[in-house]
PDB file of C-alpha atoms and ligand atoms in Angstrom:
ATOM      1  CA  VAL A 906     188.448 219.188 125.089  1.00  0.00           C
ATOM      2  CA  ALA A 907     190.395 215.961 124.661  1.00  0.00           C
ATOM      3  CA  GLY A 908     194.162 216.016 124.651  1.00  0.00           C
ATOM      4  CA  ASN A 909     197.028 217.976 123.237  1.00  0.00           C
ATOM      5  CA  PHE A 910     197.223 216.414 119.788  1.00  0.00           C
ATOM      6  CA  SER A 911     196.483 217.559 116.278  1.00  0.00           C
ATOM      7  CA  TYR A 912     196.630 216.384 112.686  1.00  0.00           C
ATOM      8  CA  ASP A 913     199.527 218.603 111.519  1.00  0.00           C
ATOM      9  CA  GLY A 914     202.973 219.737 112.534  1.00  0.00           C
ATOM     10  CA  THR A 915     204.732 218.954 115.799  1.00  0.00           C
ATOM     11  CA  ASN A 916     201.585 217.529 117.431  1.00  0.00           C
ATOM     12  CA  GLY A 917     200.610 215.565 114.305  1.00  0.00           C
ATOM     13  CA  PRO A 918     200.130 211.773 114.032  1.00  0.00           C
ATOM     14  CA  SER A 919     203.839 210.938 113.478  1.00  0.00           C
ATOM     15  CA  HIS A 920     204.621 212.588 116.861  1.00  0.00           C
ATOM     16  CA  TRP A 921     201.793 211.090 118.959  1.00  0.00           C
ATOM     17  CA  GLY A 922     204.045 208.218 120.098  1.00  0.00           C
ATOM     18  CA  LYS A 923     206.389 210.497 122.048  1.00  0.00           C
ATOM     19  CA  GLU A 924     203.768 211.387 124.643  1.00  0.00           C
ATOM     20  CA  TYR A 925     201.512 208.362 124.091  1.00  0.00           C
ATOM     21  CA  LYS A 926     203.662 205.209 123.768  1.00  0.00           C
ATOM     22  CA  THR A 927     200.659 203.038 122.930  1.00  0.00           C
ATOM     23  CA  CYS A 928     200.349 204.893 119.616  1.00  0.00           C
ATOM     24  CA  LEU A 929     203.509 202.986 118.566  1.00  0.00           C
ATOM     25  CA  GLY A 930     201.924 199.591 119.374  1.00  0.00           C
ATOM     26  CA  LYS A 931     201.329 196.594 117.121  1.00  0.00           C
ATOM     27  CA  TYR A 932     197.507 196.653 117.023  1.00  0.00           C
ATOM     28  CA  GLN A 933     196.869 200.189 115.856  1.00  0.00           C
ATOM     29  CA  SER A 934     194.028 201.657 113.801  1.00  0.00           C
ATOM     30  CA  PRO A 935     193.162 202.670 111.178  1.00  0.00           C
ATOM     31  CA  ILE A 936     194.301 200.083 108.610  1.00  0.00           C
ATOM     32  CA  ASP A 937     194.027 199.428 104.901  1.00  0.00           C
ATOM     33  CA  ILE A 938     191.622 196.504 104.405  1.00  0.00           C
ATOM     34  CA  GLU A 939     192.653 194.491 101.345  1.00  0.00           C
ATOM     35  CA  GLU A 940     189.651 192.437 100.248  1.00  0.00           C
ATOM     36  CA  LYS A 941     191.863 189.735  98.730  1.00  0.00           C
ATOM     37  CA  ASP A 942     193.436 189.123 102.169  1.00  0.00           C
ATOM     38  CA  VAL A 943     190.314 188.944 104.364  1.00  0.00           C
ATOM     39  CA  THR A 944     189.167 185.729 106.036  1.00  0.00           C
ATOM     40  CA  THR A 945     185.474 185.016 105.585  1.00  0.00           C
ATOM     41  CA  MET A 946     183.517 183.918 108.621  1.00  0.00           C
ATOM     42  CA  THR A 947     179.898 183.552 109.694  1.00  0.00           C
ATOM     43  CA  PHE A 948     179.332 185.412 112.947  1.00  0.00           C
ATOM     44  CA  PRO A 949     176.058 185.366 114.912  1.00  0.00           C
ATOM     45  CA  GLU A 950     173.596 188.049 113.783  1.00  0.00           C
ATOM     46  CA  LEU A 951     174.644 191.570 114.793  1.00  0.00           C
ATOM     47  CA  GLN A 952     171.723 193.051 116.717  1.00  0.00           C
ATOM     48  CA  PHE A 953     170.816 196.653 117.509  1.00  0.00           C
ATOM     49  CA  SER A 954     168.639 197.683 120.481  1.00  0.00           C
ATOM     50  CA  GLY A 955     167.347 201.075 121.598  1.00  0.00           C
ATOM     51  CA  VAL A 956     167.857 202.742 118.238  1.00  0.00           C
ATOM     52  CA  GLU A 957     164.148 203.052 117.435  1.00  0.00           C
ATOM     53  CA  GLY A 958     162.207 205.991 118.843  1.00  0.00           C
ATOM     54  CA  SER A 959     163.644 209.411 119.591  1.00  0.00           C
ATOM     55  CA  HIS A 960     166.787 210.368 121.503  1.00  0.00           C
ATOM     56  CA  LYS A 961     167.636 213.736 122.994  1.00  0.00           C
ATOM     57  CA  ALA A 962     171.081 214.408 121.608  1.00  0.00           C
ATOM     58  CA  TYR A 963     173.814 216.990 121.972  1.00  0.00           C
ATOM     59  CA  MET A 964     176.451 218.052 119.472  1.00  0.00           C
ATOM     60  CA  THR A 965     179.903 219.285 120.521  1.00  0.00           C
ATOM     61  CA  ASN A 966     183.009 220.672 118.875  1.00  0.00           C
ATOM     62  CA  ASN A 967     185.659 218.937 121.045  1.00  0.00           C
ATOM     63  CA  GLY A 968     188.521 220.463 119.050  1.00  0.00           C
ATOM     64  CA  HIS A 969     189.112 217.244 117.095  1.00  0.00           C
ATOM     65  CA  THR A 970     185.729 216.444 115.572  1.00  0.00           C
ATOM     66  CA  VAL A 971     181.970 216.989 115.585  1.00  0.00           C
ATOM     67  CA  MET A 972     180.796 214.683 118.384  1.00  0.00           C
ATOM     68  CA  ILE A 973     177.237 213.641 119.255  1.00  0.00           C
ATOM     69  CA  GLN A 974     176.234 212.272 122.654  1.00  0.00           C
ATOM     70  CA  SER A 975     172.894 211.476 124.229  1.00  0.00           C
ATOM     71  CA  PHE A 976     171.703 211.617 127.804  1.00  0.00           C
ATOM     72  CA  ASP A 977     168.361 210.027 126.967  1.00  0.00           C
ATOM     73  CA  SER A 978     166.962 207.068 128.915  1.00  0.00           C
ATOM     74  CA  ASN A 979     166.621 205.322 125.534  1.00  0.00           C
ATOM     75  CA  VAL A 980     170.235 204.262 124.865  1.00  0.00           C
ATOM     76  CA  PRO A 981     171.364 202.408 121.735  1.00  0.00           C
ATOM     77  CA  SER A 982     173.284 199.175 122.228  1.00  0.00           C
ATOM     78  CA  ILE A 983     174.551 196.298 120.114  1.00  0.00           C
ATOM     79  CA  SER A 984     175.194 192.604 120.661  1.00  0.00           C
ATOM     80  CA  GLY A 985     176.049 189.546 118.581  1.00  0.00           C
ATOM     81  CA  GLY A 986     178.327 189.671 115.567  1.00  0.00           C
ATOM     82  CA  PRO A 987     182.004 189.365 116.579  1.00  0.00           C
ATOM     83  CA  ILE A 988     181.282 190.526 120.160  1.00  0.00           C
ATOM     84  CA  ASN A 989     179.875 188.052 122.667  1.00  0.00           C
ATOM     85  CA  SER A 990     178.278 190.594 124.972  1.00  0.00           C
ATOM     86  CA  THR A 991     176.291 193.858 125.000  1.00  0.00           C
ATOM     87  CA  TYR A 992     178.010 197.171 124.177  1.00  0.00           C
ATOM     88  CA  VAL A 993     176.375 200.508 125.037  1.00  0.00           C
ATOM     89  CA  PHE A 994     176.481 203.754 123.027  1.00  0.00           C
ATOM     90  CA  GLN A 995     178.945 206.379 124.296  1.00  0.00           C
ATOM     91  CA  GLN A 996     179.272 208.883 121.464  1.00  0.00           C
ATOM     92  CA  LEU A 997     179.569 209.193 117.711  1.00  0.00           C
ATOM     93  CA  HIS A 998     181.846 211.446 115.695  1.00  0.00           C
ATOM     94  CA  PHE A 999     183.201 212.041 112.204  1.00  0.00           C
ATOM     95  CA  HIS A1000     186.531 212.043 110.342  1.00  0.00           C
ATOM     96  CA  TRP A1001     186.969 213.993 107.109  1.00  0.00           C
ATOM     97  CA  GLY A1002     189.659 215.322 104.767  1.00  0.00           C
ATOM     98  CA  PRO A1003     190.798 218.577 103.151  1.00  0.00           C
ATOM     99  CA  ASN A1004     189.157 217.478  99.890  1.00  0.00           C
ATOM    100  CA  ASP A1005     186.618 214.851  98.810  1.00  0.00           C
ATOM    101  CA  ASN A1006     189.324 212.313  97.861  1.00  0.00           C
ATOM    102  CA  GLN A1007     190.458 211.817 101.453  1.00  0.00           C
ATOM    103  CA  GLY A1008     188.857 211.713 104.880  1.00  0.00           C
ATOM    104  CA  SER A1009     188.116 208.143 105.914  1.00  0.00           C
ATOM    105  CA  GLU A1010     190.467 206.508 108.412  1.00  0.00           C
ATOM    106  CA  ASP A1011     190.124 202.880 107.357  1.00  0.00           C
ATOM    107  CA  LEU A1012     190.775 202.346 103.647  1.00  0.00           C
ATOM    108  CA  ILE A1013     189.372 199.542 101.482  1.00  0.00           C
ATOM    109  CA  ASN A1014     191.746 198.244  98.788  1.00  0.00           C
ATOM    110  CA  ASN A1015     193.786 201.387  99.476  1.00  0.00           C
ATOM    111  CA  HIS A1016     190.778 203.575  98.571  1.00  0.00           C
ATOM    112  CA  SER A1017     190.000 206.556 100.827  1.00  0.00           C
ATOM    113  CA  PHE A1018     186.394 207.617 101.228  1.00  0.00           C
ATOM    114  CA  SER A1019     185.361 211.249 101.816  1.00  0.00           C
ATOM    115  CA  MET A1020     184.167 210.794 105.392  1.00  0.00           C
ATOM    116  CA  GLU A1021     183.868 208.165 108.103  1.00  0.00           C
ATOM    117  CA  LEU A1022     181.429 207.990 111.021  1.00  0.00           C
ATOM    118  CA  HIS A1023     182.509 206.227 114.216  1.00  0.00           C
ATOM    119  CA  VAL A1024     179.921 204.971 116.700  1.00  0.00           C
ATOM    120  CA  VAL A1025     181.778 204.269 119.969  1.00  0.00           C
ATOM    121  CA  LEU A1026     180.241 201.677 122.338  1.00  0.00           C
ATOM    122  CA  TRP A1027     181.522 200.278 125.686  1.00  0.00           C
ATOM    123  CA  LYS A1028     181.108 196.838 127.204  1.00  0.00           C
ATOM    124  CA  LYS A1029     178.085 196.958 129.492  1.00  0.00           C
ATOM    125  CA  GLU A1030     179.360 194.425 132.032  1.00  0.00           C
ATOM    126  CA  TYR A1031     182.185 196.819 132.960  1.00  0.00           C
ATOM    127  CA  GLY A1032     179.590 199.301 134.229  1.00  0.00           C
ATOM    128  CA  SER A1033     180.872 202.529 132.675  1.00  0.00           C
ATOM    129  CA  TYR A1034     182.952 203.902 129.825  1.00  0.00           C
ATOM    130  CA  ASP A1035     185.761 204.844 132.230  1.00  0.00           C
ATOM    131  CA  GLU A1036     185.982 201.272 133.578  1.00  0.00           C
ATOM    132  CA  ALA A1037     185.607 199.697 130.134  1.00  0.00           C
ATOM    133  CA  ILE A1038     188.639 201.508 128.698  1.00  0.00           C
ATOM    134  CA  LYS A1039     190.831 199.753 131.314  1.00  0.00           C
ATOM    135  CA  ARG A1040     190.006 196.379 129.699  1.00  0.00           C
ATOM    136  CA  ASP A1041     191.317 194.954 126.456  1.00  0.00           C
ATOM    137  CA  ASP A1042     187.820 194.153 125.175  1.00  0.00           C
ATOM    138  CA  GLY A1043     186.370 197.403 126.517  1.00  0.00           C
ATOM    139  CA  LEU A1044     185.168 199.072 123.310  1.00  0.00           C
ATOM    140  CA  THR A1045     183.562 198.363 119.958  1.00  0.00           C
ATOM    141  CA  VAL A1046     183.503 201.018 117.245  1.00  0.00           C
ATOM    142  CA  LEU A1047     181.153 200.853 114.252  1.00  0.00           C
ATOM    143  CA  GLY A1048     182.623 202.499 111.146  1.00  0.00           C
ATOM    144  CA  TYR A1049     180.435 203.836 108.332  1.00  0.00           C
ATOM    145  CA  LEU A1050     181.999 205.144 105.098  1.00  0.00           C
ATOM    146  CA  TYR A1051     180.637 207.987 102.934  1.00  0.00           C
ATOM    147  CA  GLN A1052     181.540 208.964  99.400  1.00  0.00           C
ATOM    148  CA  ALA A1053     181.002 212.574  98.281  1.00  0.00           C
ATOM    149  CA  THR A1054     178.317 213.053  95.612  1.00  0.00           C
ATOM    150  CA  ASP A1055     176.213 215.930  94.228  1.00  0.00           C
ATOM    151  CA  GLU A1056     173.133 214.570  95.994  1.00  0.00           C
ATOM    152  CA  PRO A1057     172.632 215.614  99.644  1.00  0.00           C
ATOM    153  CA  ASN A1058     172.013 212.819 102.139  1.00  0.00           C
ATOM    154  CA  PRO A1059     168.851 213.655 104.155  1.00  0.00           C
ATOM    155  CA  MET A1060     170.263 211.997 107.255  1.00  0.00           C
ATOM    156  CA  PHE A1061     172.894 214.755 107.576  1.00  0.00           C
ATOM    157  CA  GLU A1062     170.559 217.734 106.988  1.00  0.00           C
ATOM    158  CA  SER A1063     169.758 218.568 110.608  1.00  0.00           C
ATOM    159  CA  ILE A1064     173.386 218.226 111.713  1.00  0.00           C
ATOM    160  CA  VAL A1065     174.756 220.311 108.857  1.00  0.00           C
ATOM    161  CA  GLN A1066     172.224 223.074 109.594  1.00  0.00           C
ATOM    162  CA  GLN A1067     173.473 223.303 113.181  1.00  0.00           C
ATOM    163  CA  ILE A1068     177.236 223.037 112.549  1.00  0.00           C
ATOM    164  CA  PRO A1069     177.524 226.877 112.291  1.00  0.00           C
ATOM    165  CA  ASP A1070     176.504 226.961 115.978  1.00  0.00           C
ATOM    166  CA  ILE A1071     179.521 224.856 117.068  1.00  0.00           C
ATOM    167  CA  VAL A1072     182.328 226.492 115.101  1.00  0.00           C
ATOM    168  CA  GLY A1073     184.211 227.411 118.287  1.00  0.00           C
ATOM    169  CA  VAL A1074     186.049 224.729 120.286  1.00  0.00           C
ATOM    170  CA  GLY A1075     184.022 223.619 123.287  1.00  0.00           C
ATOM    171  CA  SER A1076     180.667 224.664 121.805  1.00  0.00           C
ATOM    172  CA  ASN A1077     177.865 222.324 122.843  1.00  0.00           C
ATOM    173  CA  ILE A1078     174.265 222.514 121.568  1.00  0.00           C
ATOM    174  CA  THR A1079     171.067 220.485 121.682  1.00  0.00           C
ATOM    175  CA  ILE A1080     170.244 218.868 118.336  1.00  0.00           C
ATOM    176  CA  SER A1081     166.766 219.859 117.204  1.00  0.00           C
ATOM    177  CA  ASP A1082     166.191 216.548 115.381  1.00  0.00           C
ATOM    178  CA  ASN A1083     165.507 213.777 117.921  1.00  0.00           C
ATOM    179  CA  ASN A1084     165.810 211.099 115.227  1.00  0.00           C
ATOM    180  CA  VAL A1085     169.440 211.744 114.474  1.00  0.00           C
ATOM    181  CA  LEU A1086     170.791 208.753 116.430  1.00  0.00           C
ATOM    182  CA  LYS A1087     168.341 206.381 114.802  1.00  0.00           C
ATOM    183  CA  LYS A1088     169.472 207.555 111.363  1.00  0.00           C
ATOM    184  CA  LEU A1089     173.210 207.506 112.046  1.00  0.00           C
ATOM    185  CA  VAL A1090     173.665 204.479 114.341  1.00  0.00           C
ATOM    186  CA  ALA A1091     171.612 201.984 112.325  1.00  0.00           C
ATOM    187  CA  PRO A1092     170.932 203.517 108.903  1.00  0.00           C
ATOM    188  CA  ASP A1093     170.278 200.398 106.875  1.00  0.00           C
ATOM    189  CA  ILE A1094     169.312 197.130 108.549  1.00  0.00           C
ATOM    190  CA  ALA A1095     169.533 195.329 105.185  1.00  0.00           C
ATOM    191  CA  SER A1096     173.287 196.045 104.990  1.00  0.00           C
ATOM    192  CA  ALA A1097     174.068 195.612 108.687  1.00  0.00           C
ATOM    193  CA  GLN A1098     175.381 192.033 108.414  1.00  0.00           C
ATOM    194  CA  ASN A1099     177.851 192.957 105.684  1.00  0.00           C
ATOM    195  CA  TYR A1100     180.964 194.105 107.551  1.00  0.00           C
ATOM    196  CA  PHE A1101     184.710 193.687 108.042  1.00  0.00           C
ATOM    197  CA  THR A1102     185.913 193.188 111.605  1.00  0.00           C
ATOM    198  CA  TYR A1103     189.348 193.268 113.250  1.00  0.00           C
ATOM    199  CA  ARG A1104     191.138 194.014 116.544  1.00  0.00           C
ATOM    200  CA  GLY A1105     192.636 197.478 116.779  1.00  0.00           C
ATOM    201  CA  SER A1106     192.882 200.713 118.690  1.00  0.00           C
ATOM    202  CA  LEU A1107     191.447 204.144 119.236  1.00  0.00           C
ATOM    203  CA  THR A1108     192.596 206.256 116.285  1.00  0.00           C
ATOM    204  CA  THR A1109     193.430 209.205 118.546  1.00  0.00           C
ATOM    205  CA  PRO A1110     195.738 209.430 121.560  1.00  0.00           C
ATOM    206  CA  PRO A1111     195.971 207.529 123.851  1.00  0.00           C
ATOM    207  CA  CYS A1112     195.541 204.950 120.997  1.00  0.00           C
ATOM    208  CA  LEU A1113     194.370 202.258 123.452  1.00  0.00           C
ATOM    209  CA  GLU A1114     194.403 198.783 121.869  1.00  0.00           C
ATOM    210  CA  ILE A1115     190.982 197.810 123.185  1.00  0.00           C
ATOM    211  CA  VAL A1116     188.706 198.118 120.150  1.00  0.00           C
ATOM    212  CA  GLN A1117     186.826 195.488 118.150  1.00  0.00           C
ATOM    213  CA  TRP A1118     186.289 197.364 114.882  1.00  0.00           C
ATOM    214  CA  ILE A1119     183.164 196.668 112.820  1.00  0.00           C
ATOM    215  CA  ASP A1120     183.401 198.429 109.430  1.00  0.00           C
ATOM    216  CA  PHE A1121     180.343 198.225 107.215  1.00  0.00           C
ATOM    217  CA  VAL A1122     181.232 197.278 103.652  1.00  0.00           C
ATOM    218  CA  LYS A1123     178.627 199.303 101.767  1.00  0.00           C
ATOM    219  CA  PRO A1124     179.510 203.004 101.515  1.00  0.00           C
ATOM    220  CA  GLN A1125     176.773 205.637 101.834  1.00  0.00           C
ATOM    221  CA  HIS A1126     176.906 209.152 100.401  1.00  0.00           C
ATOM    222  CA  ILE A1127     177.121 212.788 101.467  1.00  0.00           C
ATOM    223  CA  SER A1128     177.040 215.865  99.245  1.00  0.00           C
ATOM    224  CA  HIS A1129     180.071 218.083  98.617  1.00  0.00           C
ATOM    225  CA  GLU A1130     178.247 220.958 100.363  1.00  0.00           C
ATOM    226  CA  GLN A1131     177.298 218.895 103.404  1.00  0.00           C
ATOM    227  CA  LEU A1132     180.895 217.757 103.759  1.00  0.00           C
ATOM    228  CA  ALA A1133     182.196 221.316 103.462  1.00  0.00           C
ATOM    229  CA  ALA A1134     180.226 222.280 106.576  1.00  0.00           C
ATOM    230  CA  PHE A1135     182.290 219.871 108.689  1.00  0.00           C
ATOM    231  CA  ARG A1136     185.525 221.518 107.509  1.00  0.00           C
ATOM    232  CA  SER A1137     184.309 224.880 108.824  1.00  0.00           C
ATOM    233  CA  ILE A1138     184.637 224.042 112.529  1.00  0.00           C
ATOM    234  CA  GLN A1139     187.708 225.304 114.351  1.00  0.00           C
ATOM    235  CA  SER A1140     190.406 223.376 116.189  1.00  0.00           C
ATOM    236  CA  ALA A1141     192.169 224.440 119.391  1.00  0.00           C
ATOM    237  CA  ASP A1142     194.568 226.821 117.586  1.00  0.00           C
ATOM    238  CA  GLY A1143     191.653 228.716 116.048  1.00  0.00           C
ATOM    239  CA  THR A1144     192.244 227.526 112.480  1.00  0.00           C
ATOM    240  CA  ASN A1145     189.682 225.524 110.510  1.00  0.00           C
ATOM    241  CA  LEU A1146     189.731 221.778 111.194  1.00  0.00           C
ATOM    242  CA  THR A1147     190.074 220.937 107.506  1.00  0.00           C
ATOM    243  CA  HIS A1148     191.049 217.295 108.143  1.00  0.00           C
ATOM    244  CA  ASN A1149     191.116 214.897 111.086  1.00  0.00           C
ATOM    245  CA  PHE A1150     192.009 211.423 109.851  1.00  0.00           C
ATOM    246  CA  ARG A1151     194.967 209.365 111.107  1.00  0.00           C
ATOM    247  CA  PRO A1152     197.050 207.667 108.384  1.00  0.00           C
ATOM    248  CA  VAL A1153     196.808 203.869 108.130  1.00  0.00           C
ATOM    249  CA  GLN A1154     198.939 201.758 110.465  1.00  0.00           C
ATOM    250  CA  PRO A1155     200.693 198.407 109.858  1.00  0.00           C
ATOM    251  CA  LEU A1156     198.464 195.332 110.028  1.00  0.00           C
ATOM    252  CA  ASP A1157     201.375 193.350 111.484  1.00  0.00           C
ATOM    253  CA  GLY A1158     199.931 189.871 110.988  1.00  0.00           C
ATOM    254  CA  ARG A1159     196.429 190.613 112.250  1.00  0.00           C
ATOM    255  CA  THR A1160     193.503 188.852 110.590  1.00  0.00           C
ATOM    256  CA  VAL A1161     190.690 190.933 109.103  1.00  0.00           C
ATOM    257  CA  TYR A1162     187.427 188.987 108.900  1.00  0.00           C
ATOM    258  CA  ARG A1163     184.483 189.569 106.628  1.00  0.00           C
ATOM    259  CA  ASN A1164     181.119 188.381 107.852  1.00  0.00           C
ATOM    260  CA  ILE A1165     179.208 186.199 105.411  1.00  0.00           C
ATOM    261  CA  ALA A1166     175.631 186.191 106.671  1.00  0.00           C
TER     262      ALA A1166
HETATM  263  C1  LIG B  82     187.775 207.907 122.818  1.00  0.00           C
HETATM  264  O1  LIG B  82     188.484 207.840 121.580  1.00  0.00           O
HETATM  265  C2  LIG B  82     187.654 209.325 123.299  1.00  0.00           C
HETATM  266  C3  LIG B  82     187.241 210.284 122.221  1.00  0.00           C
HETATM  267  C4  LIG B  82     188.130 210.092 121.014  1.00  0.00           C
HETATM  268  C5  LIG B  82     188.018 208.682 120.553  1.00  0.00           C
HETATM  269  O2  LIG B  82     186.522 207.325 122.647  1.00  0.00           O
HETATM  270  O3  LIG B  82     186.993 209.500 124.527  1.00  0.00           O
HETATM  271  C6  LIG B  82     185.641 209.535 124.863  1.00  0.00           C
HETATM  272  O4  LIG B  82     184.729 209.201 124.163  1.00  0.00           O
HETATM  273  C7  LIG B  82     185.474 210.025 126.289  1.00  0.00           C
HETATM  274  C8  LIG B  82     184.080 210.167 126.724  1.00  0.00           C
HETATM  275  O5  LIG B  82     187.405 211.601 122.701  1.00  0.00           O
HETATM  276  C9  LIG B  82     186.315 212.312 123.090  1.00  0.00           C
HETATM  277  O6  LIG B  82     185.202 211.958 122.857  1.00  0.00           O
HETATM  278  C10 LIG B  82     186.610 213.600 123.777  1.00  0.00           C
HETATM  279  C11 LIG B  82     185.661 213.894 124.893  1.00  0.00           C
HETATM  280  O7  LIG B  82     188.185 211.056 120.066  1.00  0.00           O
HETATM  281  C12 LIG B  82     187.271 211.774 119.354  1.00  0.00           C
HETATM  282  O8  LIG B  82     186.078 211.716 119.480  1.00  0.00           O
HETATM  283  C13 LIG B  82     187.997 212.686 118.367  1.00  0.00           C
HETATM  284  C14 LIG B  82     188.082 212.104 116.988  1.00  0.00           C
HETATM  285  C15 LIG B  82     188.687 208.251 119.289  1.00  0.00           C
HETATM  286  O9  LIG B  82     187.790 207.321 118.812  1.00  0.00           O
HETATM  287  S1  LIG B  82     187.952 206.506 117.551  1.00  0.00           S
HETATM  288  O10 LIG B  82     189.001 205.552 117.766  1.00  0.00           O
HETATM  289  O11 LIG B  82     186.652 205.946 117.341  1.00  0.00           O
HETATM  290  N1  LIG B  82     188.349 207.459 116.370  1.00  0.00           N
HETATM  291 ZN1  LIG B  83     186.956 208.126 115.197  1.00  0.00          ZN
END
């Protein structure tokens, strides 16, 4: 279970900087992306490898989120786009809110979405995740936004069915659906070149400023019921983890780019 931090009270986001100085830095995430202020740019094509086929995957309640990892020999990776090297899949996880009007970490035009998926990848040439996080270009995170609707999203069905098995902190189970990574990591190739990108940080302590963020512009959807399942997992103090998003941080002169394919 990662770290002694939470989303409320004396261990909440406004206190993270006391123990983790980097959380007070100038290149923090998340941010509000104002479309009128973005700089358009044509990056090389963003490419996905190793997402096709099946992946044995595991789902964990780490006390802060629902996290999915894979120990399969078939490992997703990305290259191109704003990154000039290959980045390898480490884990994916979700951020949500106490109601459907909040939950995403990055905002677009000050609009919160109901949920955000983060796909964390590390720079392959550094050899491992642990080595990569020592470098300022060590990580890339893909961000996918979801708006709550009445209609369930089939790509969440298998996960939502198994969330009751990871209510307790530290629970770790095998996901029965071996196609879950394919669906979550690269859901829609047609929309994959339409993204915002900027330099920022991990959105949890230690808030390391080592992340090239790639936020896909086109939101997807999740049903109210599917979303409610995420809020039912517990955090370290035994209460329901009803929300786990960090508030937006100052942009402080950074440029946000939008890829124009
Ligand atoms: C790091 O940052 C952490 C995550 C953490 C995110 O990636 O470390 C690892 O992946 C270590 C293997 O913590 C864990 O995965 C705990 C084992 O936090 C979460 O997954 C909780 C939200 C934060 O990543 S983010 O900036 O994409 N939100
Ligand atoms: Zn995250």
